[in-house]
Structures are given as C-alpha cells and as structure tokens.
CSV table of C-alpha atoms in Angstrom, one decimal:
chain,number,residue,atom,x,y,z
A,30,MET,CA,6.6,91.0,-103.2
A,31,GLY,CA,5.0,92.8,-100.3
A,32,LYS,CA,5.9,90.2,-97.7
A,33,VAL,CA,9.4,89.7,-99.0
A,34,SER,CA,10.1,93.5,-99.0
A,35,ARG,CA,9.4,93.6,-95.3
A,36,TYR,CA,12.8,91.9,-94.7
A,37,MET,CA,14.9,94.1,-97.0
A,38,SER,CA,17.0,95.4,-94.1
A,39,ASN,CA,18.1,91.9,-93.0
A,40,PRO,CA,17.1,89.2,-95.5
A,41,GLY,CA,17.8,85.6,-94.7
A,42,LYS,CA,18.3,82.6,-97.1
A,43,VAL,CA,14.6,81.9,-97.2
A,44,HIS,CA,13.9,85.5,-98.4
A,45,TRP,CA,16.5,85.2,-101.1
A,46,GLU,CA,14.9,82.0,-102.3
A,47,ALA,CA,11.5,83.7,-102.4
A,48,VAL,CA,13.0,86.6,-104.4
A,49,LYS,CA,14.5,84.2,-106.9
A,50,TRP,CA,11.1,82.4,-107.3
A,51,ILE,CA,9.4,85.8,-107.9
A,52,LEU,CA,12.0,86.7,-110.6
A,53,ARG,CA,11.5,83.4,-112.3
A,54,TYR,CA,7.8,84.0,-112.3
A,55,LEU,CA,8.2,87.5,-113.7
A,56,LYS,CA,10.5,86.2,-116.5
A,57,SER,CA,7.8,83.7,-117.5
A,58,THR,CA,5.2,86.4,-117.9
A,59,LEU,CA,7.1,88.9,-120.0
A,60,ASP,CA,4.6,88.6,-122.8
A,61,TYR,CA,1.6,89.5,-120.5
A,62,GLY,CA,0.1,93.0,-120.5
A,63,LEU,CA,-2.9,95.1,-119.8
A,64,LEU,CA,-5.6,95.6,-122.4
A,65,PHE,CA,-8.0,98.5,-122.2
A,66,ASP,CA,-11.0,97.9,-124.4
A,67,GLY,CA,-13.3,100.9,-124.9
A,68,LEU,CA,-15.9,98.7,-126.7
A,69,LEU,CA,-16.7,96.5,-123.7
A,70,ASP,CA,-20.1,97.0,-122.1
A,71,ASN,CA,-18.4,98.0,-118.8
A,72,ALA,CA,-15.7,100.2,-120.5
A,73,LYS,CA,-17.0,103.4,-118.8
A,74,SER,CA,-17.6,101.9,-115.4
A,75,LEU,CA,-15.1,101.8,-112.6
A,76,PHE,CA,-15.1,98.5,-110.7
A,77,GLY,CA,-13.3,97.9,-107.4
A,78,TYR,CA,-12.7,94.7,-105.5
A,79,VAL,CA,-11.5,94.7,-101.9
A,80,ASP,CA,-10.5,92.0,-99.4
A,81,ALA,CA,-8.6,91.7,-96.2
A,82,ASP,CA,-6.9,88.9,-94.3
A,83,TYR,CA,-7.2,88.8,-90.6
A,84,GLY,CA,-4.0,89.1,-88.5
A,85,GLN,CA,-1.8,87.2,-90.9
A,86,ASP,CA,1.3,89.4,-90.1
A,87,LEU,CA,2.9,87.2,-87.5
A,88,ASP,CA,5.2,89.9,-86.2
A,89,LYS,CA,2.6,92.6,-85.3
A,90,ARG,CA,-0.7,90.7,-85.8
A,91,ARG,CA,-1.9,93.3,-88.3
A,92,SER,CA,-4.2,92.5,-91.2
A,93,THR,CA,-3.5,93.1,-94.8
A,94,THR,CA,-5.8,95.3,-97.0
A,95,GLY,CA,-5.9,94.5,-100.7
A,96,TYR,CA,-7.8,96.2,-103.5
A,97,VAL,CA,-7.8,96.6,-107.3
A,98,PHE,CA,-9.8,98.9,-109.5
A,99,THR,CA,-10.5,98.3,-113.2
A,100,LEU,CA,-11.7,100.5,-116.0
A,101,GLY,CA,-12.4,99.3,-119.5
A,102,GLY,CA,-11.4,95.7,-118.5
A,103,GLY,CA,-7.9,96.7,-117.3
A,104,SER,CA,-6.5,97.3,-113.8
A,105,ILE,CA,-5.8,100.9,-113.2
A,106,SER,CA,-5.1,101.0,-109.5
A,107,TRP,CA,-4.2,98.4,-106.9
A,108,ARG,CA,-2.7,98.1,-103.4
A,109,SER,CA,-1.7,95.5,-100.9
A,110,THR,CA,-0.6,96.9,-97.5
A,111,LEU,CA,-0.6,96.2,-93.8
A,112,GLN,CA,-3.3,98.0,-91.9
A,113,LYS,CA,-2.2,100.7,-89.5
A,114,CYS,CA,-4.2,99.1,-86.6
A,115,VAL,CA,-4.6,95.7,-85.1
A,116,ALA,CA,-8.1,94.5,-86.0
A,117,GLN,CA,-10.0,92.8,-83.3
A,118,SER,CA,-12.2,90.7,-85.7
A,119,THR,CA,-12.5,89.7,-89.3
A,120,THR,CA,-15.4,92.2,-89.6
A,121,GLU,CA,-13.2,95.0,-88.5
A,122,ALA,CA,-10.4,94.0,-90.8
A,123,GLU,CA,-12.8,93.9,-93.8
A,124,TYR,CA,-14.5,97.2,-92.7
A,125,VAL,CA,-11.1,99.0,-92.5
A,126,ALA,CA,-10.1,97.5,-95.9
A,127,ALA,CA,-13.4,98.7,-97.5
A,128,ALA,CA,-12.9,102.2,-96.0
A,129,GLU,CA,-9.5,102.4,-97.6
A,130,ALA,CA,-10.8,101.2,-100.9
A,131,ALA,CA,-13.7,103.7,-100.8
A,132,LYS,CA,-11.2,106.5,-100.4
A,133,GLU,CA,-9.3,105.3,-103.5
A,134,ALA,CA,-12.6,105.0,-105.4
A,135,ILE,CA,-13.5,108.6,-104.6
A,136,TRP,CA,-10.1,109.8,-105.7
A,137,LEU,CA,-10.3,107.7,-109.0
A,138,ASP,CA,-13.8,108.9,-109.7
A,139,ARG,CA,-12.7,112.5,-109.4
A,140,LEU,CA,-9.6,111.9,-111.6
A,141,ILE,CA,-11.7,110.3,-114.3
A,142,MET,CA,-14.1,113.3,-114.2
A,143,GLU,CA,-11.2,115.7,-114.4
A,144,MET,CA,-10.0,113.8,-117.5
A,145,GLY,CA,-13.4,114.6,-119.1
A,146,LEU,CA,-14.5,110.9,-119.2
A,147,LYS,CA,-18.1,110.1,-118.3
A,148,GLN,CA,-18.7,107.1,-116.2
A,149,GLY,CA,-21.4,105.6,-114.2
A,150,VAL,CA,-21.6,104.6,-110.6
A,151,VAL,CA,-18.4,103.2,-108.9
A,152,ASN,CA,-19.0,99.5,-108.1
A,153,LEU,CA,-17.0,98.4,-105.1
A,154,HIS,CA,-17.3,94.7,-104.3
A,155,CYS,CA,-16.6,93.3,-100.9
A,156,ASP,CA,-17.0,89.7,-99.8
A,157,SER,CA,-17.8,90.3,-96.2
A,158,GLN,CA,-21.5,90.5,-95.4
A,159,SER,CA,-20.9,91.7,-91.9
A,160,ALA,CA,-18.6,94.6,-93.0
A,161,LEU,CA,-21.2,95.6,-95.7
A,162,HIS,CA,-23.9,95.5,-93.0
A,163,LEU,CA,-21.8,97.6,-90.7
A,164,ALA,CA,-21.1,100.2,-93.5
A,165,ALA,CA,-24.8,100.4,-94.4
A,166,ASN,CA,-26.1,100.6,-90.8
A,167,GLN,CA,-24.0,102.9,-88.7
A,168,VAL,CA,-25.0,101.2,-85.5
A,169,MET,CA,-22.6,101.9,-82.7
A,170,ASP,CA,-22.5,99.3,-79.9
A,171,SER,CA,-19.8,97.9,-77.6
A,172,ARG,CA,-18.6,95.6,-80.4
A,173,VAL,CA,-17.8,98.2,-83.0
A,174,LYS,CA,-17.6,101.6,-81.2
A,175,HIS,CA,-13.8,101.4,-81.0
A,176,ILE,CA,-13.4,101.3,-84.8
A,177,ASP,CA,-14.4,105.0,-85.2
A,178,ILE,CA,-11.5,106.2,-82.9
A,179,SER,CA,-8.7,103.8,-84.0
A,180,PRO,CA,-5.7,105.5,-85.6
A,181,ARG,CA,-6.0,105.1,-89.4
A,182,GLY,CA,-3.3,107.6,-90.5
C-alpha cells in the first residue's frame, strides 16, 4: 500500500494492477482479526520490532523504516515510511529506523502508564548488530558523525 500510494497523483496501468491485487488480497482476509490475550505470559510487556531497507526508493534513494509494536500478543502500533534523509550506509538506515521506533516506544510506554496498566521493560528488537553497537557506544568518528546533524524532522 505504501509504495502504490506514492503514485496517487498520476497512477499508471501497473499501479492499477497492483491496487487490484491488494484489494483481492484484502477480500481473502476478511475473517482475520487481532486477538489480545491477557492470559499470555507476555500480556503485560510491550514488544517492538524494527527494520529498514537501504535505499530501495529508486526515485530519491531514501530508505524505508518499518516497525510494529505488540501488547498482549496483538499489534497495537505499526508504521512503514520513507526516511527523511538519504542514508549513506545500511548501518545508518537501521540506526535511523531504530531511533524512530524508540520514539514510538517511549510514547506508547507513557500511554500505557496513563491508562493505569502496569508493564515491564519495553523490548525493542533490531536485526542490525552494527546499529545496535552504534546505539550502545556513542562513538563519534568520521564514519558516523554526520548522522547526528542530519535533518530528521
């Protein structure tokens, strides 16, 4: 949906075919839904999963950030969006994605607390060891010093 919606102002035949495929898929999943199970072991824990591609937007060479957060076994927040900057490496794309997901995790954690629910630590999972290392060790050298000043909006 995200990729097709980029062409809403001037769709071509290939875009219409993609939209028809999406609608057929949605029609076949009408009986699917979300289940929140308060009896699960992780029912009171917020889990986040984040990933990024690297420069897959062929028009502007921007990377895509994607994340999903679950609570009680069901998805409560998700996003897939183009990053506001052009990443210069896969590490940077993953680091920017993790930063966006961390902001969402903080907001969700505060919302859950305002609702009076008690929950443990927010678990944010990222598959990039280099981005995790960069987040844990704020070492600034010539390879990463530009990340701190890039426009993030």
